[in-house]
CSV table of C-alpha atoms and ligand atoms in Angstrom, one decimal:
chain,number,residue,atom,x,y,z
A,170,UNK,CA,69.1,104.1,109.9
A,171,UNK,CA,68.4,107.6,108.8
A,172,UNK,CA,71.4,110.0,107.8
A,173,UNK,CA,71.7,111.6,111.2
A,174,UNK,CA,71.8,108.1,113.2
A,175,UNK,CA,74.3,106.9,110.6
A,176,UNK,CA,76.4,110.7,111.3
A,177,UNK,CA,75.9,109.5,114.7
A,178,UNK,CA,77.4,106.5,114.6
A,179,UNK,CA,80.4,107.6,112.4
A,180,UNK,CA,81.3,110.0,114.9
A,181,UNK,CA,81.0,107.4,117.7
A,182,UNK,CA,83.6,105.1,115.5
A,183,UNK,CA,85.6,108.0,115.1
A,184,UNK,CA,85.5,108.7,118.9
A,185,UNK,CA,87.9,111.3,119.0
A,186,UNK,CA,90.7,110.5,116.7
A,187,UNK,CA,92.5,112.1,114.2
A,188,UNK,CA,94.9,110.8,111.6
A,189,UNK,CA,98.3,111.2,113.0
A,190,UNK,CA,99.2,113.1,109.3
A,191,UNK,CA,98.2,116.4,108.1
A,192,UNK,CA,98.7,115.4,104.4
A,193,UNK,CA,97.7,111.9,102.7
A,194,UNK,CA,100.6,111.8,99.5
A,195,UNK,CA,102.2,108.7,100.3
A,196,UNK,CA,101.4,105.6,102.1
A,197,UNK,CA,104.3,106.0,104.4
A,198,UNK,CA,102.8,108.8,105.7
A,199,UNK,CA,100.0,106.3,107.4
A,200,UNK,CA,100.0,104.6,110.4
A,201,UNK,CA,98.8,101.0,111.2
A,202,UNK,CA,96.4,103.1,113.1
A,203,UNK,CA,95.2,105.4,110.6
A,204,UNK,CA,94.7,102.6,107.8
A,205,UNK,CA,92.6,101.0,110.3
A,206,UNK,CA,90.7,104.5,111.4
A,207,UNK,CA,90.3,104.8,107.7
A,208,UNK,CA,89.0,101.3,107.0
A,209,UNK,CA,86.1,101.2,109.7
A,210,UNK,CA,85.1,104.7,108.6
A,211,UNK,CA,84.9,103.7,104.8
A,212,UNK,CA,83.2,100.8,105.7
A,213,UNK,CA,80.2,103.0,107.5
A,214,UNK,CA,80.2,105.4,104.8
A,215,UNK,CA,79.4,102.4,102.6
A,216,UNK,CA,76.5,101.3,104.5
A,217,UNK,CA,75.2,105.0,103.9
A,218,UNK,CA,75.1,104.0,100.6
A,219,UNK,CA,73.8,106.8,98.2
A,220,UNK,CA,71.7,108.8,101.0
A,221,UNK,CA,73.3,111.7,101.6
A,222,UNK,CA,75.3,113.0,104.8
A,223,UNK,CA,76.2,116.5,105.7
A,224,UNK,CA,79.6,115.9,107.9
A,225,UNK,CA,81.3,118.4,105.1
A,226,UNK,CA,78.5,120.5,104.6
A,227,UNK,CA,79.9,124.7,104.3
A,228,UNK,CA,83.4,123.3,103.5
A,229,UNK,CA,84.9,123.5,100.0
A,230,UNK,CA,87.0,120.6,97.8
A,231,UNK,CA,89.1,121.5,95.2
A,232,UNK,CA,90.3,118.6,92.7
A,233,UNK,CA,92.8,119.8,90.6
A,234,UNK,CA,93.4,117.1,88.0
A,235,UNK,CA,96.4,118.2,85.8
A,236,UNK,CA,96.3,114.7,84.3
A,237,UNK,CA,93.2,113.2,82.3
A,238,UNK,CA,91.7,110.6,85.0
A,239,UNK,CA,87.8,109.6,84.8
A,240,UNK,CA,87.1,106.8,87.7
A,241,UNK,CA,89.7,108.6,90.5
A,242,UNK,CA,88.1,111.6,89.9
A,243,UNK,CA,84.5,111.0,89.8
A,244,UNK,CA,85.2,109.1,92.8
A,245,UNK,CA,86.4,111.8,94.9
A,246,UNK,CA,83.8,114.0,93.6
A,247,UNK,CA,81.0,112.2,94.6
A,248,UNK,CA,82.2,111.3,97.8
A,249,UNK,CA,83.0,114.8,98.9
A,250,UNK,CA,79.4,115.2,97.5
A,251,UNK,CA,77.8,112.6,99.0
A,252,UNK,CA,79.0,114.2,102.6
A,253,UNK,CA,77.6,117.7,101.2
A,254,UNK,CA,80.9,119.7,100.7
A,255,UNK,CA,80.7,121.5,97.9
A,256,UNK,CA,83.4,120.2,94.9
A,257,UNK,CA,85.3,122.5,92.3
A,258,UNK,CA,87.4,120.5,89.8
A,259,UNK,CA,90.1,122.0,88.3
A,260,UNK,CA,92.3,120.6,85.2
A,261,UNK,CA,95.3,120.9,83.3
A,262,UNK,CA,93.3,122.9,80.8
A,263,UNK,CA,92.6,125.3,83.6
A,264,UNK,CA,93.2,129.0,82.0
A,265,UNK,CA,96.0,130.5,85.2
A,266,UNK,CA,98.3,126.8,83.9
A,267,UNK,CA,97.6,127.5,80.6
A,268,UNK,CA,98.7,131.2,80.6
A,269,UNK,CA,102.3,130.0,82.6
A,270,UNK,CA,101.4,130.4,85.9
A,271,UNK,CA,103.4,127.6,88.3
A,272,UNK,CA,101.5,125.1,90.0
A,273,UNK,CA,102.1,126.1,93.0
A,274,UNK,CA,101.5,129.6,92.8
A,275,UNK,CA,97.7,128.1,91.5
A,276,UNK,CA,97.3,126.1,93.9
A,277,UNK,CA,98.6,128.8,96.7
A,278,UNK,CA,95.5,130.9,95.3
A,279,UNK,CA,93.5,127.9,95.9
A,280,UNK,CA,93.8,127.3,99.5
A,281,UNK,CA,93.8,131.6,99.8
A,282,UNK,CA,90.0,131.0,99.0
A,283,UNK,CA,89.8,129.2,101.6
A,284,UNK,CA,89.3,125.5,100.5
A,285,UNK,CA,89.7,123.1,102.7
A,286,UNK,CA,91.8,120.0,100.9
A,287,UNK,CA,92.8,120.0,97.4
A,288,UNK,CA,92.9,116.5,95.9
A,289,UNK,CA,95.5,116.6,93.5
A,290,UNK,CA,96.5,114.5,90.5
A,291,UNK,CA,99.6,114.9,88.0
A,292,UNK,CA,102.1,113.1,85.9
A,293,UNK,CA,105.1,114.2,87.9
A,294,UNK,CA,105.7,111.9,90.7
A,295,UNK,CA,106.7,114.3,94.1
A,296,UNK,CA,104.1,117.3,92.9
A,297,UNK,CA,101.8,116.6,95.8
A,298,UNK,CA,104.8,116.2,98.2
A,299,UNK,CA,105.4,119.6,97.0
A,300,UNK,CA,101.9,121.4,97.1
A,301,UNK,CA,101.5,119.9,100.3
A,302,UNK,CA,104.6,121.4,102.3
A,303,UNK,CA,103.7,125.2,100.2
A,304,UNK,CA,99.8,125.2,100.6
A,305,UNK,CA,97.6,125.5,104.1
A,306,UNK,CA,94.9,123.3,103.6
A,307,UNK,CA,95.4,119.5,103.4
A,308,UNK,CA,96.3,117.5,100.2
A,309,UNK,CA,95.3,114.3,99.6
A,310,UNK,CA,97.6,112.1,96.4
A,311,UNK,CA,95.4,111.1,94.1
A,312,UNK,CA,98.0,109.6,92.2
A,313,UNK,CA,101.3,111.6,90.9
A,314,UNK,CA,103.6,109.9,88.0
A,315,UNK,CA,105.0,106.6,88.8
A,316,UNK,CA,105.4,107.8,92.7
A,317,UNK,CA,101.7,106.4,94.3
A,318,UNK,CA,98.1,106.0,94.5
A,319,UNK,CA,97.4,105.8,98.0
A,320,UNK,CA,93.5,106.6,98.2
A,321,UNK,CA,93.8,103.3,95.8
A,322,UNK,CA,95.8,100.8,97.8
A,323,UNK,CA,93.2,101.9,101.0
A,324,UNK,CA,90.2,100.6,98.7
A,325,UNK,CA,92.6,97.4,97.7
A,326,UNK,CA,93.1,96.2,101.0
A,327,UNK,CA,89.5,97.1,101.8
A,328,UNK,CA,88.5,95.0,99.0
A,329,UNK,CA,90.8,92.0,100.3
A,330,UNK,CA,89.7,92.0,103.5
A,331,UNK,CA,86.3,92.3,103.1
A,332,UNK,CA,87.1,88.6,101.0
A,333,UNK,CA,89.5,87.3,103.3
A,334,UNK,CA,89.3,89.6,106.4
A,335,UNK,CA,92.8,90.4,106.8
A,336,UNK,CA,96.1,91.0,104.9
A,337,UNK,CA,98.3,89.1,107.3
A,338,UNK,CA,100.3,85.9,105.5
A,339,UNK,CA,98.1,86.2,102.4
A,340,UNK,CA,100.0,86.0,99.2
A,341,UNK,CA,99.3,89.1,96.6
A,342,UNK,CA,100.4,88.1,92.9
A,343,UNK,CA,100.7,91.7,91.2
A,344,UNK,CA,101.0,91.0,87.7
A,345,UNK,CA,101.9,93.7,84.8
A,346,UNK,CA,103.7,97.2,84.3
A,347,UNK,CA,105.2,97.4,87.8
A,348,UNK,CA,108.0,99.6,86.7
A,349,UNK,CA,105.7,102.6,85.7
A,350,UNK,CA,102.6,101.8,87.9
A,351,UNK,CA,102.0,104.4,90.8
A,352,UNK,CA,99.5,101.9,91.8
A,353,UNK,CA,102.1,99.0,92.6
A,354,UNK,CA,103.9,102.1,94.5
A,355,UNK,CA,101.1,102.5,96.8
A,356,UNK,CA,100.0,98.7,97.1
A,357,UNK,CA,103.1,97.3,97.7
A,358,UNK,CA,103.8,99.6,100.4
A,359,UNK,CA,100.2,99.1,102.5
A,360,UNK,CA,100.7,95.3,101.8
A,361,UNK,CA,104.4,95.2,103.3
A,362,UNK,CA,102.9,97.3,106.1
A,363,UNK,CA,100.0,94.8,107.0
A,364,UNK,CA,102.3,91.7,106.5
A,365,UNK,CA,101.1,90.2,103.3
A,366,UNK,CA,103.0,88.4,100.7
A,367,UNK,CA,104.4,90.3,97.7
A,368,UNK,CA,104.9,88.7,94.3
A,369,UNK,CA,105.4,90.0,91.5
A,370,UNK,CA,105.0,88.7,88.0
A,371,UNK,CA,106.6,90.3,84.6
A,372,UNK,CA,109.4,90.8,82.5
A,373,UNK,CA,112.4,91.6,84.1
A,374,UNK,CA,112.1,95.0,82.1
A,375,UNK,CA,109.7,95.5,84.7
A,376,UNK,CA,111.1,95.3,87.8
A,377,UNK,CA,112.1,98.9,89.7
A,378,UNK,CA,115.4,99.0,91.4
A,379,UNK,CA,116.0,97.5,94.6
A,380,UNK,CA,112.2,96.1,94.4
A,381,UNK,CA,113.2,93.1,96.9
A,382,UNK,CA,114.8,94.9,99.4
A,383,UNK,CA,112.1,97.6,99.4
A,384,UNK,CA,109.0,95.7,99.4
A,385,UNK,CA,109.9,91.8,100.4
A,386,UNK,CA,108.3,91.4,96.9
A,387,UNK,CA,109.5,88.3,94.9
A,388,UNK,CA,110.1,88.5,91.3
A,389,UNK,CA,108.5,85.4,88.7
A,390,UNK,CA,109.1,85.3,85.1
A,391,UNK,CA,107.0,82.3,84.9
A,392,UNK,CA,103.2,83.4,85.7
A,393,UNK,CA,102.0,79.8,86.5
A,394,UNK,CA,104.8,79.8,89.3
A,395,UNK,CA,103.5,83.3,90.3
A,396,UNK,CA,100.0,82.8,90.3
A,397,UNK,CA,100.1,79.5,92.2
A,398,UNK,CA,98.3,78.9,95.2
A,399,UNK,CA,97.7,83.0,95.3
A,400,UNK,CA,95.2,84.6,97.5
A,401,UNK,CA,94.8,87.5,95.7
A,402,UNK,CA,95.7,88.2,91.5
A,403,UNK,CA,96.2,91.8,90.9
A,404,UNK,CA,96.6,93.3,87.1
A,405,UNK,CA,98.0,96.3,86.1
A,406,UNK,CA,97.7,97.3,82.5
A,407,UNK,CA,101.1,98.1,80.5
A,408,UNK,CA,101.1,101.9,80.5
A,409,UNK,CA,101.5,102.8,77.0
A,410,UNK,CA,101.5,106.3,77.6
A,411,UNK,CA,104.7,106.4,80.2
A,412,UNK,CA,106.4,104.8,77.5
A,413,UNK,CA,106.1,101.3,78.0
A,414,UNK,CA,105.8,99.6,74.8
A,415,UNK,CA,110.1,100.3,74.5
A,416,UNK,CA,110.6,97.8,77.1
A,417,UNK,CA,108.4,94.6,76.0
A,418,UNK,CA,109.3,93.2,72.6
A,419,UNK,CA,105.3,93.6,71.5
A,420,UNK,CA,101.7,93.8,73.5
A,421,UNK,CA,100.5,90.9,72.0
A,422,UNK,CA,103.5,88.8,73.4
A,423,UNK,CA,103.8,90.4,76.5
A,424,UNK,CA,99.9,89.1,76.5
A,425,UNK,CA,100.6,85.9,75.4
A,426,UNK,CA,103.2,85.2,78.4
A,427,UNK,CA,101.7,87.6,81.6
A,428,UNK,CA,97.6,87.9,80.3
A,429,UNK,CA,95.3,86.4,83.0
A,430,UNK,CA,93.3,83.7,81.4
A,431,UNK,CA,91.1,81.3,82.9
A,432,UNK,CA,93.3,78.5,82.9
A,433,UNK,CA,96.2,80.6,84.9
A,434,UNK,CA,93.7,82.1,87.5
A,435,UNK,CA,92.4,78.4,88.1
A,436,UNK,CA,95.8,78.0,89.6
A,437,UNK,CA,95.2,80.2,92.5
A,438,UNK,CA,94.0,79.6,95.8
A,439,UNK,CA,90.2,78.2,95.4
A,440,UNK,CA,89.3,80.8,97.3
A,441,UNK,CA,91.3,83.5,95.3
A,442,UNK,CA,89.9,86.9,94.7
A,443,UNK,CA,91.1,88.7,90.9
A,444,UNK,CA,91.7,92.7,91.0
A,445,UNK,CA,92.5,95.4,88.8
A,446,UNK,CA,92.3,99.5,89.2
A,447,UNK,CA,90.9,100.0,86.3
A,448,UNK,CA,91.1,101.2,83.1
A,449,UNK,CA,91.4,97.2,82.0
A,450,UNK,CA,92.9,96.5,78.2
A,451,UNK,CA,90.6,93.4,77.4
A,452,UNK,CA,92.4,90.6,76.0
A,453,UNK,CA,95.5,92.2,76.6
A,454,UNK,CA,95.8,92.3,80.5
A,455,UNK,CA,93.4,89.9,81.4
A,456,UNK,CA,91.0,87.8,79.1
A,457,UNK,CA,87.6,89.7,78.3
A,458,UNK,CA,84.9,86.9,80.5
A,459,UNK,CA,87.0,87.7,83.6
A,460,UNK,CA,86.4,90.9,84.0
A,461,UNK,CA,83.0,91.4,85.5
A,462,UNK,CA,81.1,87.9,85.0
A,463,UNK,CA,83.4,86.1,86.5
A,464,UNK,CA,82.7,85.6,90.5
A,465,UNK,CA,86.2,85.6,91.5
A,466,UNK,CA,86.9,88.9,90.2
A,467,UNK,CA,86.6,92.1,92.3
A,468,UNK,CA,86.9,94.7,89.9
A,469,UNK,CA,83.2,96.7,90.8
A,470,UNK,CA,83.5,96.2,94.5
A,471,UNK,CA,87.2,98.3,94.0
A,472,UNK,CA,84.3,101.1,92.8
A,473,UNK,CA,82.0,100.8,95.3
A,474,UNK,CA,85.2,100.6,98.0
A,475,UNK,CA,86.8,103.7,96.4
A,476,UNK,CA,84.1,106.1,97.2
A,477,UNK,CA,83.6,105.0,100.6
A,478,UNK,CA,87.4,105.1,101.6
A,479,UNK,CA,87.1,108.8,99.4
A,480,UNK,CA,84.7,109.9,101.3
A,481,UNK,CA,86.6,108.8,104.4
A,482,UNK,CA,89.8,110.2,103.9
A,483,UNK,CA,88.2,113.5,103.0
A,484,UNK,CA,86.2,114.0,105.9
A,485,UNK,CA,89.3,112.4,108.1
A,486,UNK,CA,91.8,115.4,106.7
A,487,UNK,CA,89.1,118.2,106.4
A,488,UNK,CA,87.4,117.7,110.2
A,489,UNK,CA,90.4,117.5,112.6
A,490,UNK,CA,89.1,117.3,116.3
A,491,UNK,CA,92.5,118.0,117.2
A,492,UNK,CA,92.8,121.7,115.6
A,493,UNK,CA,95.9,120.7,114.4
A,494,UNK,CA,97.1,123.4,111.5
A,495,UNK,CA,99.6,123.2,109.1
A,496,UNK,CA,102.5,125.4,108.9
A,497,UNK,CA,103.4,127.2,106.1
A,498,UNK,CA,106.4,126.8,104.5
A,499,UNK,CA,107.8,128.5,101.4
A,500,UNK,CA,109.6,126.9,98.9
B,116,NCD,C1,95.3,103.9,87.8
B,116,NCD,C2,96.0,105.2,87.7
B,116,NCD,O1,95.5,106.2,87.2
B,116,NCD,O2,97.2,105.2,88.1
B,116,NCD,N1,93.9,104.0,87.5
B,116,NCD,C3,93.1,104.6,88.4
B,116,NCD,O3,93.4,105.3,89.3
B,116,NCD,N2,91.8,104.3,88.2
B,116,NCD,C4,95.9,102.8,87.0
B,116,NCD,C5,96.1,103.0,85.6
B,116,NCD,O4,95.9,104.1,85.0
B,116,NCD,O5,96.5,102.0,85.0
C-alpha cells in the first residue's frame, strides 16, 4: 500500500468521527468510543510504518517539555513528523521561562502563532488542565507531576490487546512507586474503564489515598500473591527524583522484596505479558535478562505502540471534521 492508499484507508476508519473532547489531559476526558477511535487509528498508523504520510502537512506542533523527558518526547516528535506537520520543541530552558515569564502567558503566545496543539509536559500535576482551558489550540498531557500519562496508558492497553485482544476480566499486576507514578494515574483509570483487573503490589508507603475505592485496585504486600496467575506484570521504577527514597527503608530492599525476577514472573499466567514505560533501573525494578531478551516482556512493542497512538491522537485533535473550536477562557 502506498502512502496515499494507506491516507485513504485511515480516513475510511475514521469515517467521519471526531473525538467527543477538545483537549486530551486526562483519561477521564475519553470515551469508550474515543479509546477505541484512537486504537484502530494507531493501529493503521503502525502498518504505515516509517513511510511517511502527509495528513498534518502545513499545520504546526509545538512540544513544550518544561521537564527533562527523552522517549515521550521523541515519540511525539516523530509521529507528528511522520504525518508531515512541522514540530517545534520547546523546554524549560526556553529563554521567555527563564527570564520570568508565566507559563501561560508562553504558551498564550504559542497558540497566537497559530499552532495547532501544544503537547505539553511538566512536573506540576493540573498544568495542562490549565493551559488547556487559557490556550485556543488543543493540548494533549504528556504527562504532568504525579497527575497522568494518558498518551501512555493508550499504547499500554494497545500493547495488551494486541497479546490478549481485550482488557475485559484480565488481571493487571502493577508493581512499584504507585504513589508518585503519573503513569499508574493514567493506567489505572483506562483499565477500570475497559473492565480489567487492578492489582497492585508495593509497600504500603505506596499506596495513594482512597486507591480501592477509586480504581477497584487491590493492594498486595506479598508479590508472589500479586503476581499469581496475572495476565499482565507492569513495573514502575521508584522515582527517586519525586522524593521516593524517604518512603522505602533502602532501594536494595525495596528490590529485594518487589524486583521482578524470573522466578516471580514464572508465577503468572503462562500466557502472561511483562511491561514497563521505560526508563527501567536494572536490577533494581526488574532483573537485567528480562528486559528485552526475554519473550514475555513487551517493553519495545510499548515504543513501537507509542508513536502510532502519537501520531493518532495528534492528527485526531488537530483535524476535527466537526469544526468544533474551543472557547477561550481567561484565567
Ligand atoms: C514515565 C514518565 O515520564 O512518567 N516515562 C515515560 O513517559 N517514558 C515513567 C517514569 O519516568 O518512570
Amino acid at each position: 500500500m502506498n502512502a496515499q492508499e494507506r491516507e485513504k484507508k485511515l480516513i475510511q476508519i475514521r469515517n467521519n468521527r471526531d473525538l467527543s473532547c477538545l483537549d486530551i489531559v486526562s483519561i477521564d476526558d475519553l470515551s469508550i468510543e474515543d479509546i477505541h477511535l484512537i486504537l484502530e487509528i494507531a493501529e493503521e498508523m503502525k502498518k504505515s510504518g516509517t513511510e511517511k504520510l502527509s495528513l498534518l502537512k502545513g499545520k504546526t506542533i509545538v512540544n513544550a517539555f518544561y521537564e527533562n523527558s527523552t522517549r515521550t518526547k521523541m515519540s511525539f516528535e516523530m509521529a507528528g513528523k511522520h504525518l508531515g506537520a512541522d514540530t517545534i520543541n520547546m523546554s524549560g530552558s526556553s529563554s521567555s521561562v527563564k527570564k520570568g515569564e508565566s507559563l501561560i502567558d508562553t504558551t498564550e503566545t504559542i497558540s497566537a502563532y497559530g499552532a495547532q496543539a501544544i503537547v505539553m509536559r511538566s512536573n506540576y500535576s493540573g498544568i495542562p488542565f490549565q493551559m488547556a482551558k487559557n490556550v485556543s489550540c488543543p493540548v494533549l498531557n504528556a504527562g504532568d507531576g504525579t497527575h497522568e500519562h494518558p498518551s501512555q496508558a493508550l499504547l499500554d492497553v494497545k500493547t495488551i490487546i494486541d497479546h490478549h485482544g481485550s482488557i475485559e476480566g484480565k488481571i493487571i499486576t502493577i508493581v512499584g512507586d504507585i504513589l508518585h507514578s503519573r503513569v499508574f494515574g493514567s493506567l489505572a483509570r483506562i483499565l477500570k474503564k475497559m473492565g480489567g483487573k487492578i492489582r497492585v503490589a508495593c509497600p504500603k508507603t505506596f499506596v495513594p489515598e482512597n486507591m480501592e475505592e477509586v480504581f477497584h485496585a487491590q493492594h498486595f504486600t506479598n508479590i508472589e500473591q500479586a503476581v499469581n496467575n496475572a495476565d499482565v506484570v507492569y513495573v514502575l521504577r521508584v522515582q527517586e527524583e519525586r522524593g521516593s527514597k524517604g518512603f522505602i527503608p533502602s532501594l536494595r530492599e525495596y528490590s529485594k522484596t518487589f524486583g521482578i525476577t524470573n522466578e516471580r514472573l514464572s508465577l503468572a499466567d503462562e500466557n502472561a505479558i511483562l511491561m514497563h514505560p521505560g526508563p527501567v533501573i536494572r536490577d533494581i525494578d526488574m532483573h537485567s535478562a528480562l528486559v528485552n531478551l526475554d519473550e514475555r516482556s513487551k517493553i519495545l512493542e510499548q515504543v513501537e505502540n507509542g508513536m502510532a497512538i502519537r501520531a493518532a491522537l495528534q492528527w485526531l485533535v488537530v483535524d476535527r471534521k466537526d469544526g468544533k473550536k474551543k472557547e477561550f477562557v481567561e484565567l
